[in-house]
Amino acid sequence: MNASYLLLTTIIILLVAFLYLSWIFVSNEIENKDKSKTNRRDFLYTASYTLGAVGVAAAAWPLIHQMNPDASVKALSTTEVDISTIELGKSITVLWRGKPVFIRRRTQEEIVEAQNIKLSDLKDPQDDKDRVKKPEWLVMLGVCTHLGCVPLGNKGDYKGWFCPCHGSHYDTSGRIRKGPAPTNLEIPKYEFIDNNTIKIG
Amino acid sequence: MSEEKYIPKSKIAQWFDSRLPLLSMAHHLREYPTPKNLNYWWTFGGILTFCLITQIITGVVLAMHYVAHADLAFESIEHIMRNVNYGWLLRYVHANGASMFFLAVYIHIFRALFYGSYKAPREMIWIIGMIIYILMMATAFMGYVLPWGQMSFWGATVITNLFSAIPLVGEGIVTWLWGGFAVDNPTLTRFFSLHYFLPFLIVGLVVLHIWALHIPGNNNPIGIDIKQRSKDTVPFSPYIAVKDLYALLIFLIIFAGIVFFVPNILGHTDNYIKANPMVTPSHIVPEWYLLPFYAILRAVPSKLGGVIAMFGSLFILIILPWLDTSKVRSAVFRPLYKIFFWILVADVLALGYLGAMVPEGWYLFFGRLATIYYFVHFLLIMPILGFKEKTLPLPTSISEPVLDGKN
Amino acid sequence: MKNNYNFFLVAVSFIFFSALNLQASEKEISLLKTNWSFKGIFGKFDRGELRRGYQVYNEVCSSCHSISELSYRNLSEKGGPEFSVEVTKNIAASFEVIDGPNSDGDMFTRPGRLSDKFVKPYENIEASKAANGGAYPPDMSVLAKARKGGAAYIYSLLQGYVDAPEGYDLDDGVYYNKYMPGNQIKMSNVLSDDLVEYNDGTKATVEQMSKDVSSFLTWAAEPSLEARHKMGFRVILYLIILATLVYFSMNRLWSRIESKK
């Protein structure tokens, strides 16, 4: 933003300097010559139009930018979650930045299933190790990568998640296996503060 | 003022224009013959259009962040001021934009009064304009309630209580306006809804206002009908348009000066205190643009009388074209009216000043005097002057050299 | 273009009108004067003043007065006290914030974060009244805009405690203050020399603390002040240049008409 203002100011100053110089130049020229008169007029009009257009564009920016996330929204970046109460094979859903986050404590069976798979079979190849910090804990955004519905847990052909909107099937690592969704369920930025607490964001 | 029929050049344009004559309309607006002697007082129509558009755009944008609820409105304004990107700018432009709007409209109205623009054949323009003005006041008043500060709350209480002066049904009407037994959340939400709606009604009326203007054409400083179109008029675009634009830019400099350097100077400090139904501010004043009417309201000792006087002062303006009996339009050729015009300006300014004071002692006395004079001006001076006044000889056309330089 | 002076008239009448309006409501005794760095077209806050002001607020005022609209992150934002993010995080973490409910349905406390709003001294207005002999210590979020005179008023008020004139009937639990409208204030004279210890070596006189905290509260009420002044200068410069251009364009255009006579 500052850069754009700087640019705007520079443009204005350059334009003014240019205008002023040509004004002096033109007014010292032979005034009765029709041709130079036309030039000056053309220049004046062009300069006015240009500067006016720049101003309108600059005025439009606040009207556009006001719809971007405001300062208080941007500041709300982290959520801490107590995971000590989650039992093996169960998951909880928490809200982070207005979106559901799935936190699942996976069973050994699920972990093995997620790890023993040929990457070439996957639509969006990604190793399970790259999707978790501790194999037991799977943390991901509960937002279907197709059109943003919330998938249902423990459902679908791959015992992972199933999106009821358009039938996307995810496996026990949240990877897309079947259906229209293009990519795996997204992993948010998170960290383990201690064994019982995750900080998302 | 008939113009030659406009026929677009290309076949496609002809096809379109014969079905929906938008191109003809655009052509009319461009070529619209305007008296060439219009001075800068005539630029305020364009400025007002700009003000209306600015208020609507910033208003729509602010409504994206504002919360119309008695518990949250005040905080949501602070949210706009602190967190929303450029929120402070949008709100200050909108809040001060209302003041600039009224400043422009007062100049516009007094210009019409001076040059007799309300007289035949332009009565419809004037009447529509007055309706717009009244709607503007209603819109501005309801907008002032939305921040839900102390002045908002008590201003709303006092103004809605005006209706309780109506015999028999008054109390019922006030309860109906409030949606409760005091100004509260239901009042706030309905005011927000109407504050959002009325400006679009104003837009419609502005279209009619301009339409009505384009039938007889502009009045001009000399106030005579245009006889030689080729000599006395210029096409609106670019001549009048560029003049309007220049005036608008000067207006914007003042506007920007207020928004950026003294944005709260026209507001009241009490409106930064959240509404509290249990504490009335020591001195309730409306926004400056409503002060003359507030002075008239308080000048009359009876409750009903004050309300009647206040609404009457507006009604008189609507019927003004029939109160003025003079055949001559422009005050330039009416030496006596010119004097009375300036006395009226001083009188309205005085009413504005007195409206901000506590109505006691001399303030009350002068308030009454100024109120009486306001009505005398329109009900007595205007009709009598038309018969008694000796007007100056009128020129035969705008380009007649006799009167050059005499404004 | 003979009517240019009309604009001058418009401007003058507008200023006259607003001056009348202002004057109409200002008849109190004159407030104490000092140099405010944020006044004027190029006005900016004095960082040191804001930081010291925050310290005064935090150590003195905040035991009764809330600033509900400020968040801790604001302390590090541009145009404010501009503490470093690390310092601000520590400031935030030094407060206990009530959060919750947790999965058991209970509220719990945790150290504050940047996104948290300033912790309030009282749960609600009623609690604050009960603790202060029936008087509500006003929230200070927009206090500087909610009082005539703004910063100068707060500055004066804090130094305005004097003995009541002889024969003045002062109620119980009320103090006499020169600058309070009505002269009766429920807040006692809280400031005394060296009440706080400034890190930057500034001597904490009553006058100094009053000025610092008044500046701080002005910023708290109007965090966008510096951005506003900066943008205002640019906008007006732009408008003047464009108006000049349009003026010459207009003269060019109209010269066609005027020469045709």
PDB file of C-alpha atoms in Angstrom, chain B residues 147-389:
ATOM      1  CA  PRO B 147     -23.806   5.115  16.177  1.00  0.00           C
ATOM      2  CA  TRP B 148     -25.980   4.792  19.278  1.00  0.00           C
ATOM      3  CA  GLY B 149     -24.141   7.411  21.290  1.00  0.00           C
ATOM      4  CA  GLN B 150     -25.745   9.699  23.830  1.00  0.00           C
ATOM      5  CA  MET B 151     -26.679  12.341  21.232  1.00  0.00           C
ATOM      6  CA  SER B 152     -28.046   9.642  18.940  1.00  0.00           C
ATOM      7  CA  PHE B 153     -30.269   8.270  21.637  1.00  0.00           C
ATOM      8  CA  TRP B 154     -31.502  11.551  23.055  1.00  0.00           C
ATOM      9  CA  GLY B 155     -31.817  13.186  19.670  1.00  0.00           C
ATOM     10  CA  ALA B 156     -34.027  10.289  18.601  1.00  0.00           C
ATOM     11  CA  THR B 157     -36.046  10.583  21.800  1.00  0.00           C
ATOM     12  CA  VAL B 158     -36.623  14.320  21.438  1.00  0.00           C
ATOM     13  CA  ILE B 159     -37.422  14.305  17.732  1.00  0.00           C
ATOM     14  CA  THR B 160     -39.768  11.322  17.819  1.00  0.00           C
ATOM     15  CA  ASN B 161     -41.514  12.934  20.792  1.00  0.00           C
ATOM     16  CA  LEU B 162     -42.484  15.793  18.487  1.00  0.00           C
ATOM     17  CA  PHE B 163     -45.238  13.559  17.202  1.00  0.00           C
ATOM     18  CA  SER B 164     -46.713  13.255  20.671  1.00  0.00           C
ATOM     19  CA  ALA B 165     -47.903  16.837  20.206  1.00  0.00           C
ATOM     20  CA  ILE B 166     -50.557  15.630  17.799  1.00  0.00           C
ATOM     21  CA  PRO B 167     -53.901  15.626  19.636  1.00  0.00           C
ATOM     22  CA  LEU B 168     -55.531  12.267  20.477  1.00  0.00           C
ATOM     23  CA  VAL B 169     -53.331   9.926  18.434  1.00  0.00           C
ATOM     24  CA  GLY B 170     -49.946  11.468  19.270  1.00  0.00           C
ATOM     25  CA  GLU B 171     -48.931   9.037  22.000  1.00  0.00           C
ATOM     26  CA  GLY B 172     -49.969   6.083  19.874  1.00  0.00           C
ATOM     27  CA  ILE B 173     -47.934   7.303  16.933  1.00  0.00           C
ATOM     28  CA  VAL B 174     -44.838   7.732  19.075  1.00  0.00           C
ATOM     29  CA  THR B 175     -45.152   4.222  20.519  1.00  0.00           C
ATOM     30  CA  TRP B 176     -45.611   2.933  16.991  1.00  0.00           C
ATOM     31  CA  LEU B 177     -42.490   4.785  15.818  1.00  0.00           C
ATOM     32  CA  TRP B 178     -40.466   3.375  18.693  1.00  0.00           C
ATOM     33  CA  GLY B 179     -41.748  -0.162  18.578  1.00  0.00           C
ATOM     34  CA  GLY B 180     -41.717  -0.040  22.368  1.00  0.00           C
ATOM     35  CA  PHE B 181     -42.216   2.304  25.264  1.00  0.00           C
ATOM     36  CA  ALA B 182     -38.951   4.150  24.734  1.00  0.00           C
ATOM     37  CA  VAL B 183     -36.291   4.487  22.063  1.00  0.00           C
ATOM     38  CA  ASP B 184     -34.622   1.084  22.061  1.00  0.00           C
ATOM     39  CA  ASN B 185     -33.374  -1.713  19.861  1.00  0.00           C
ATOM     40  CA  PRO B 186     -36.521  -1.906  17.681  1.00  0.00           C
ATOM     41  CA  THR B 187     -36.191   1.828  16.994  1.00  0.00           C
ATOM     42  CA  LEU B 188     -32.562   1.414  16.017  1.00  0.00           C
ATOM     43  CA  THR B 189     -33.170  -1.435  13.603  1.00  0.00           C
ATOM     44  CA  ARG B 190     -36.055   0.318  11.825  1.00  0.00           C
ATOM     45  CA  PHE B 191     -34.047   3.523  11.574  1.00  0.00           C
ATOM     46  CA  PHE B 192     -31.204   1.573  10.011  1.00  0.00           C
ATOM     47  CA  SER B 193     -33.550  -0.005   7.488  1.00  0.00           C
ATOM     48  CA  LEU B 194     -35.075   3.354   6.543  1.00  0.00           C
ATOM     49  CA  HIS B 195     -31.721   5.093   6.519  1.00  0.00           C
ATOM     50  CA  TYR B 196     -30.609   2.547   3.937  1.00  0.00           C
ATOM     51  CA  PHE B 197     -33.792   2.836   1.895  1.00  0.00           C
ATOM     52  CA  LEU B 198     -34.480   6.590   1.717  1.00  0.00           C
ATOM     53  CA  PRO B 199     -31.352   7.520  -0.276  1.00  0.00           C
ATOM     54  CA  PHE B 200     -32.571   5.357  -3.145  1.00  0.00           C
ATOM     55  CA  LEU B 201     -35.884   7.183  -3.035  1.00  0.00           C
ATOM     56  CA  ILE B 202     -33.864  10.391  -3.221  1.00  0.00           C
ATOM     57  CA  VAL B 203     -32.036   9.068  -6.286  1.00  0.00           C
ATOM     58  CA  GLY B 204     -35.388   8.524  -7.978  1.00  0.00           C
ATOM     59  CA  LEU B 205     -36.506  12.029  -7.097  1.00  0.00           C
ATOM     60  CA  VAL B 206     -33.220  13.469  -8.330  1.00  0.00           C
ATOM     61  CA  VAL B 207     -33.911  11.860 -11.706  1.00  0.00           C
ATOM     62  CA  LEU B 208     -37.329  13.547 -11.726  1.00  0.00           C
ATOM     63  CA  HIS B 209     -35.738  16.816 -10.560  1.00  0.00           C
ATOM     64  CA  ILE B 210     -33.347  16.782 -13.518  1.00  0.00           C
ATOM     65  CA  TRP B 211     -36.055  15.646 -15.894  1.00  0.00           C
ATOM     66  CA  ALA B 212     -38.250  18.528 -14.795  1.00  0.00           C
ATOM     67  CA  LEU B 213     -35.277  20.834 -15.249  1.00  0.00           C
ATOM     68  CA  HIS B 214     -34.685  19.729 -18.804  1.00  0.00           C
ATOM     69  CA  ILE B 215     -38.218  20.606 -19.884  1.00  0.00           C
ATOM     70  CA  PRO B 216     -38.016  24.413 -19.509  1.00  0.00           C
ATOM     71  CA  GLY B 217     -34.204  24.460 -19.337  1.00  0.00           C
ATOM     72  CA  ASN B 218     -31.978  26.241 -16.852  1.00  0.00           C
ATOM     73  CA  ASN B 219     -32.788  29.562 -15.340  1.00  0.00           C
ATOM     74  CA  ASN B 220     -29.845  31.972 -15.441  1.00  0.00           C
ATOM     75  CA  PRO B 221     -28.446  34.893 -13.458  1.00  0.00           C
ATOM     76  CA  ILE B 222     -30.378  37.419 -15.512  1.00  0.00           C
ATOM     77  CA  GLY B 223     -33.528  35.362 -15.189  1.00  0.00           C
ATOM     78  CA  ILE B 224     -34.897  36.055 -18.668  1.00  0.00           C
ATOM     79  CA  ASP B 225     -36.049  33.432 -21.134  1.00  0.00           C
ATOM     80  CA  ILE B 226     -33.561  32.404 -23.758  1.00  0.00           C
ATOM     81  CA  LYS B 227     -34.424  33.789 -27.157  1.00  0.00           C
ATOM     82  CA  GLN B 228     -31.459  33.142 -29.392  1.00  0.00           C
ATOM     83  CA  ARG B 229     -30.304  29.646 -28.696  1.00  0.00           C
ATOM     84  CA  SER B 230     -27.241  29.796 -30.853  1.00  0.00           C
ATOM     85  CA  LYS B 231     -25.935  32.941 -29.188  1.00  0.00           C
ATOM     86  CA  ASP B 232     -27.062  32.534 -25.611  1.00  0.00           C
ATOM     87  CA  THR B 233     -26.409  28.869 -24.885  1.00  0.00           C
ATOM     88  CA  VAL B 234     -23.552  26.416 -24.913  1.00  0.00           C
ATOM     89  CA  PRO B 235     -23.781  22.616 -25.003  1.00  0.00           C
ATOM     90  CA  PHE B 236     -23.613  21.107 -21.516  1.00  0.00           C
ATOM     91  CA  SER B 237     -20.633  19.001 -22.474  1.00  0.00           C
ATOM     92  CA  PRO B 238     -17.867  20.057 -22.300  1.00  0.00           C
ATOM     93  CA  TYR B 239     -18.447  23.682 -21.279  1.00  0.00           C
ATOM     94  CA  ILE B 240     -20.715  23.353 -18.258  1.00  0.00           C
ATOM     95  CA  ALA B 241     -19.363  19.916 -17.331  1.00  0.00           C
ATOM     96  CA  VAL B 242     -15.812  21.171 -16.968  1.00  0.00           C
ATOM     97  CA  LYS B 243     -16.950  24.152 -14.928  1.00  0.00           C
ATOM     98  CA  ASP B 244     -18.926  21.841 -12.624  1.00  0.00           C
ATOM     99  CA  LEU B 245     -15.871  19.631 -12.313  1.00  0.00           C
ATOM    100  CA  TYR B 246     -13.633  22.524 -11.376  1.00  0.00           C
ATOM    101  CA  ALA B 247     -16.109  23.681  -8.738  1.00  0.00           C
ATOM    102  CA  LEU B 248     -16.405  20.122  -7.443  1.00  0.00           C
ATOM    103  CA  LEU B 249     -12.643  19.877  -7.012  1.00  0.00           C
ATOM    104  CA  ILE B 250     -12.549  23.086  -4.979  1.00  0.00           C
ATOM    105  CA  PHE B 251     -15.428  21.731  -2.902  1.00  0.00           C
ATOM    106  CA  LEU B 252     -13.507  18.481  -2.408  1.00  0.00           C
ATOM    107  CA  ILE B 253     -10.491  20.355  -1.076  1.00  0.00           C
ATOM    108  CA  ILE B 254     -12.623  21.770   1.730  1.00  0.00           C
ATOM    109  CA  PHE B 255     -14.262  18.366   2.228  1.00  0.00           C
ATOM    110  CA  ALA B 256     -10.855  16.648   2.473  1.00  0.00           C
ATOM    111  CA  GLY B 257      -9.584  19.301   4.855  1.00  0.00           C
ATOM    112  CA  ILE B 258     -12.390  18.467   7.271  1.00  0.00           C
ATOM    113  CA  VAL B 259     -12.223  14.684   6.854  1.00  0.00           C
ATOM    114  CA  PHE B 260      -8.486  14.432   7.324  1.00  0.00           C
ATOM    115  CA  PHE B 261      -7.684  17.184   9.781  1.00  0.00           C
ATOM    116  CA  VAL B 262     -10.755  18.022  11.863  1.00  0.00           C
ATOM    117  CA  PRO B 263     -13.099  15.068  11.335  1.00  0.00           C
ATOM    118  CA  ASN B 264     -14.943  15.527  14.609  1.00  0.00           C
ATOM    119  CA  ILE B 265     -15.389  19.274  14.540  1.00  0.00           C
ATOM    120  CA  LEU B 266     -18.971  19.098  13.291  1.00  0.00           C
ATOM    121  CA  GLY B 267     -19.948  16.241  15.580  1.00  0.00           C
ATOM    122  CA  HIS B 268     -20.790  16.385  19.237  1.00  0.00           C
ATOM    123  CA  THR B 269     -18.439  14.964  21.878  1.00  0.00           C
ATOM    124  CA  ASP B 270     -21.346  13.335  23.711  1.00  0.00           C
ATOM    125  CA  ASN B 271     -21.886  11.000  20.784  1.00  0.00           C
ATOM    126  CA  TYR B 272     -18.673   9.211  21.746  1.00  0.00           C
ATOM    127  CA  ILE B 273     -20.406   8.162  24.961  1.00  0.00           C
ATOM    128  CA  LYS B 274     -22.536   5.080  24.552  1.00  0.00           C
ATOM    129  CA  ALA B 275     -26.295   5.589  24.776  1.00  0.00           C
ATOM    130  CA  ASN B 276     -27.576   5.514  28.322  1.00  0.00           C
ATOM    131  CA  PRO B 277     -31.355   5.724  28.818  1.00  0.00           C
ATOM    132  CA  MET B 278     -30.887   6.851  32.402  1.00  0.00           C
ATOM    133  CA  VAL B 279     -28.731   9.937  31.852  1.00  0.00           C
ATOM    134  CA  THR B 280     -29.662  12.846  29.579  1.00  0.00           C
ATOM    135  CA  PRO B 281     -26.804  15.044  28.325  1.00  0.00           C
ATOM    136  CA  SER B 282     -26.886  18.529  29.820  1.00  0.00           C
ATOM    137  CA  HIS B 283     -27.685  20.172  26.490  1.00  0.00           C
ATOM    138  CA  ILE B 284     -29.183  18.375  23.502  1.00  0.00           C
ATOM    139  CA  VAL B 285     -28.459  19.891  20.114  1.00  0.00           C
ATOM    140  CA  PRO B 286     -29.152  18.413  16.695  1.00  0.00           C
ATOM    141  CA  GLU B 287     -26.553  18.452  13.935  1.00  0.00           C
ATOM    142  CA  TRP B 288     -25.826  21.967  12.686  1.00  0.00           C
ATOM    143  CA  TYR B 289     -27.921  21.630   9.532  1.00  0.00           C
ATOM    144  CA  LEU B 290     -31.118  21.147  11.511  1.00  0.00           C
ATOM    145  CA  LEU B 291     -30.504  23.988  13.955  1.00  0.00           C
ATOM    146  CA  PRO B 292     -32.687  26.675  12.272  1.00  0.00           C
ATOM    147  CA  PHE B 293     -35.718  24.405  12.513  1.00  0.00           C
ATOM    148  CA  TYR B 294     -34.838  23.462  16.057  1.00  0.00           C
ATOM    149  CA  ALA B 295     -34.807  27.177  16.901  1.00  0.00           C
ATOM    150  CA  ILE B 296     -38.271  27.635  15.362  1.00  0.00           C
ATOM    151  CA  LEU B 297     -39.558  24.625  17.289  1.00  0.00           C
ATOM    152  CA  ARG B 298     -38.422  26.056  20.589  1.00  0.00           C
ATOM    153  CA  ALA B 299     -39.474  29.624  19.864  1.00  0.00           C
ATOM    154  CA  VAL B 300     -43.161  28.778  20.199  1.00  0.00           C
ATOM    155  CA  PRO B 301     -44.295  28.434  23.804  1.00  0.00           C
ATOM    156  CA  SER B 302     -46.830  25.662  23.150  1.00  0.00           C
ATOM    157  CA  LYS B 303     -45.799  22.113  22.341  1.00  0.00           C
ATOM    158  CA  LEU B 304     -48.219  21.630  19.458  1.00  0.00           C
ATOM    159  CA  GLY B 305     -47.622  25.185  18.241  1.00  0.00           C
ATOM    160  CA  GLY B 306     -43.883  24.609  18.045  1.00  0.00           C
ATOM    161  CA  VAL B 307     -44.311  21.468  16.011  1.00  0.00           C
ATOM    162  CA  ILE B 308     -46.771  23.200  13.676  1.00  0.00           C
ATOM    163  CA  ALA B 309     -44.413  26.161  13.252  1.00  0.00           C
ATOM    164  CA  MET B 310     -41.520  23.856  12.452  1.00  0.00           C
ATOM    165  CA  PHE B 311     -43.351  21.851   9.823  1.00  0.00           C
ATOM    166  CA  GLY B 312     -45.025  25.037   8.602  1.00  0.00           C
ATOM    167  CA  SER B 313     -41.636  26.604   7.934  1.00  0.00           C
ATOM    168  CA  LEU B 314     -40.967  23.769   5.496  1.00  0.00           C
ATOM    169  CA  PHE B 315     -44.447  23.780   3.979  1.00  0.00           C
ATOM    170  CA  ILE B 316     -44.156  27.491   3.225  1.00  0.00           C
ATOM    171  CA  LEU B 317     -41.125  26.730   1.090  1.00  0.00           C
ATOM    172  CA  ILE B 318     -43.115  24.220  -0.941  1.00  0.00           C
ATOM    173  CA  ILE B 319     -45.813  26.744  -1.821  1.00  0.00           C
ATOM    174  CA  LEU B 320     -43.295  29.528  -2.372  1.00  0.00           C
ATOM    175  CA  PRO B 321     -43.847  29.739  -6.166  1.00  0.00           C
ATOM    176  CA  TRP B 322     -47.351  31.026  -5.439  1.00  0.00           C
ATOM    177  CA  LEU B 323     -46.337  33.331  -2.603  1.00  0.00           C
ATOM    178  CA  ASP B 324     -43.977  35.285  -4.807  1.00  0.00           C
ATOM    179  CA  THR B 325     -46.086  37.547  -7.010  1.00  0.00           C
ATOM    180  CA  SER B 326     -43.260  39.297  -8.854  1.00  0.00           C
ATOM    181  CA  LYS B 327     -43.067  38.929 -12.618  1.00  0.00           C
ATOM    182  CA  VAL B 328     -39.306  39.363 -12.574  1.00  0.00           C
ATOM    183  CA  ARG B 329     -37.228  36.335 -11.692  1.00  0.00           C
ATOM    184  CA  SER B 330     -33.719  37.431 -10.874  1.00  0.00           C
ATOM    185  CA  ALA B 331     -32.975  39.547  -7.810  1.00  0.00           C
ATOM    186  CA  VAL B 332     -30.453  41.360  -9.973  1.00  0.00           C
ATOM    187  CA  PHE B 333     -33.342  43.448 -11.284  1.00  0.00           C
ATOM    188  CA  ARG B 334     -35.228  43.634  -7.986  1.00  0.00           C
ATOM    189  CA  PRO B 335     -33.413  46.161  -5.789  1.00  0.00           C
ATOM    190  CA  LEU B 336     -35.748  45.766  -2.818  1.00  0.00           C
ATOM    191  CA  TYR B 337     -36.012  41.991  -2.950  1.00  0.00           C
ATOM    192  CA  LYS B 338     -32.239  41.817  -3.040  1.00  0.00           C
ATOM    193  CA  ILE B 339     -32.088  43.543   0.340  1.00  0.00           C
ATOM    194  CA  PHE B 340     -34.796  41.341   1.802  1.00  0.00           C
ATOM    195  CA  PHE B 341     -33.017  38.278   0.457  1.00  0.00           C
ATOM    196  CA  TRP B 342     -29.874  39.076   2.395  1.00  0.00           C
ATOM    197  CA  ILE B 343     -31.916  39.829   5.495  1.00  0.00           C
ATOM    198  CA  LEU B 344     -33.456  36.364   5.129  1.00  0.00           C
ATOM    199  CA  VAL B 345     -29.999  34.800   4.844  1.00  0.00           C
ATOM    200  CA  ALA B 346     -28.949  36.611   8.015  1.00  0.00           C
ATOM    201  CA  ASP B 347     -32.194  35.557   9.684  1.00  0.00           C
ATOM    202  CA  VAL B 348     -31.660  31.867   8.893  1.00  0.00           C
ATOM    203  CA  LEU B 349     -28.045  32.043  10.049  1.00  0.00           C
ATOM    204  CA  ALA B 350     -29.242  33.699  13.232  1.00  0.00           C
ATOM    205  CA  LEU B 351     -31.831  30.942  13.712  1.00  0.00           C
ATOM    206  CA  GLY B 352     -29.051  28.397  13.272  1.00  0.00           C
ATOM    207  CA  TYR B 353     -26.985  30.127  15.926  1.00  0.00           C
ATOM    208  CA  LEU B 354     -29.899  30.454  18.314  1.00  0.00           C
ATOM    209  CA  GLY B 355     -30.848  26.810  17.758  1.00  0.00           C
ATOM    210  CA  ALA B 356     -27.579  25.827  19.399  1.00  0.00           C
ATOM    211  CA  MET B 357     -28.150  27.985  22.468  1.00  0.00           C
ATOM    212  CA  VAL B 358     -30.159  27.313  25.591  1.00  0.00           C
ATOM    213  CA  PRO B 359     -33.521  29.049  24.958  1.00  0.00           C
ATOM    214  CA  GLU B 360     -33.497  31.496  27.849  1.00  0.00           C
ATOM    215  CA  GLY B 361     -33.528  35.242  28.242  1.00  0.00           C
ATOM    216  CA  TRP B 362     -32.293  37.146  25.215  1.00  0.00           C
ATOM    217  CA  TYR B 363     -31.667  33.955  23.253  1.00  0.00           C
ATOM    218  CA  LEU B 364     -35.318  33.100  23.524  1.00  0.00           C
ATOM    219  CA  PHE B 365     -36.343  36.641  22.647  1.00  0.00           C
ATOM    220  CA  PHE B 366     -34.197  36.753  19.533  1.00  0.00           C
ATOM    221  CA  GLY B 367     -35.238  33.226  18.654  1.00  0.00           C
ATOM    222  CA  ARG B 368     -38.856  34.363  18.608  1.00  0.00           C
ATOM    223  CA  LEU B 369     -38.028  37.511  16.691  1.00  0.00           C
ATOM    224  CA  ALA B 370     -36.126  35.557  14.040  1.00  0.00           C
ATOM    225  CA  THR B 371     -38.909  32.995  13.789  1.00  0.00           C
ATOM    226  CA  ILE B 372     -41.532  35.681  13.297  1.00  0.00           C
ATOM    227  CA  TYR B 373     -39.397  37.356  10.664  1.00  0.00           C
ATOM    228  CA  TYR B 374     -38.951  34.065   8.809  1.00  0.00           C
ATOM    229  CA  PHE B 375     -42.691  33.740   8.385  1.00  0.00           C
ATOM    230  CA  VAL B 376     -43.180  37.449   7.683  1.00  0.00           C
ATOM    231  CA  HIS B 377     -40.661  37.240   4.884  1.00  0.00           C
ATOM    232  CA  PHE B 378     -42.493  34.485   3.059  1.00  0.00           C
ATOM    233  CA  LEU B 379     -46.101  35.283   3.951  1.00  0.00           C
ATOM    234  CA  LEU B 380     -46.076  39.100   3.811  1.00  0.00           C
ATOM    235  CA  ILE B 381     -42.977  40.557   2.229  1.00  0.00           C
ATOM    236  CA  MET B 382     -42.813  38.219  -0.763  1.00  0.00           C
ATOM    237  CA  PRO B 383     -46.447  38.705  -1.931  1.00  0.00           C
ATOM    238  CA  ILE B 384     -46.535  42.453  -1.284  1.00  0.00           C
ATOM    239  CA  LEU B 385     -43.143  43.097  -2.847  1.00  0.00           C
ATOM    240  CA  GLY B 386     -44.337  41.644  -6.132  1.00  0.00           C
ATOM    241  CA  PHE B 387     -46.935  44.402  -6.441  1.00  0.00           C
ATOM    242  CA  LYS B 388     -45.090  47.330  -4.930  1.00  0.00           C
ATOM    243  CA  GLU B 389     -41.529  46.900  -6.108  1.00  0.00           C
TER     244      GLU B 389
END
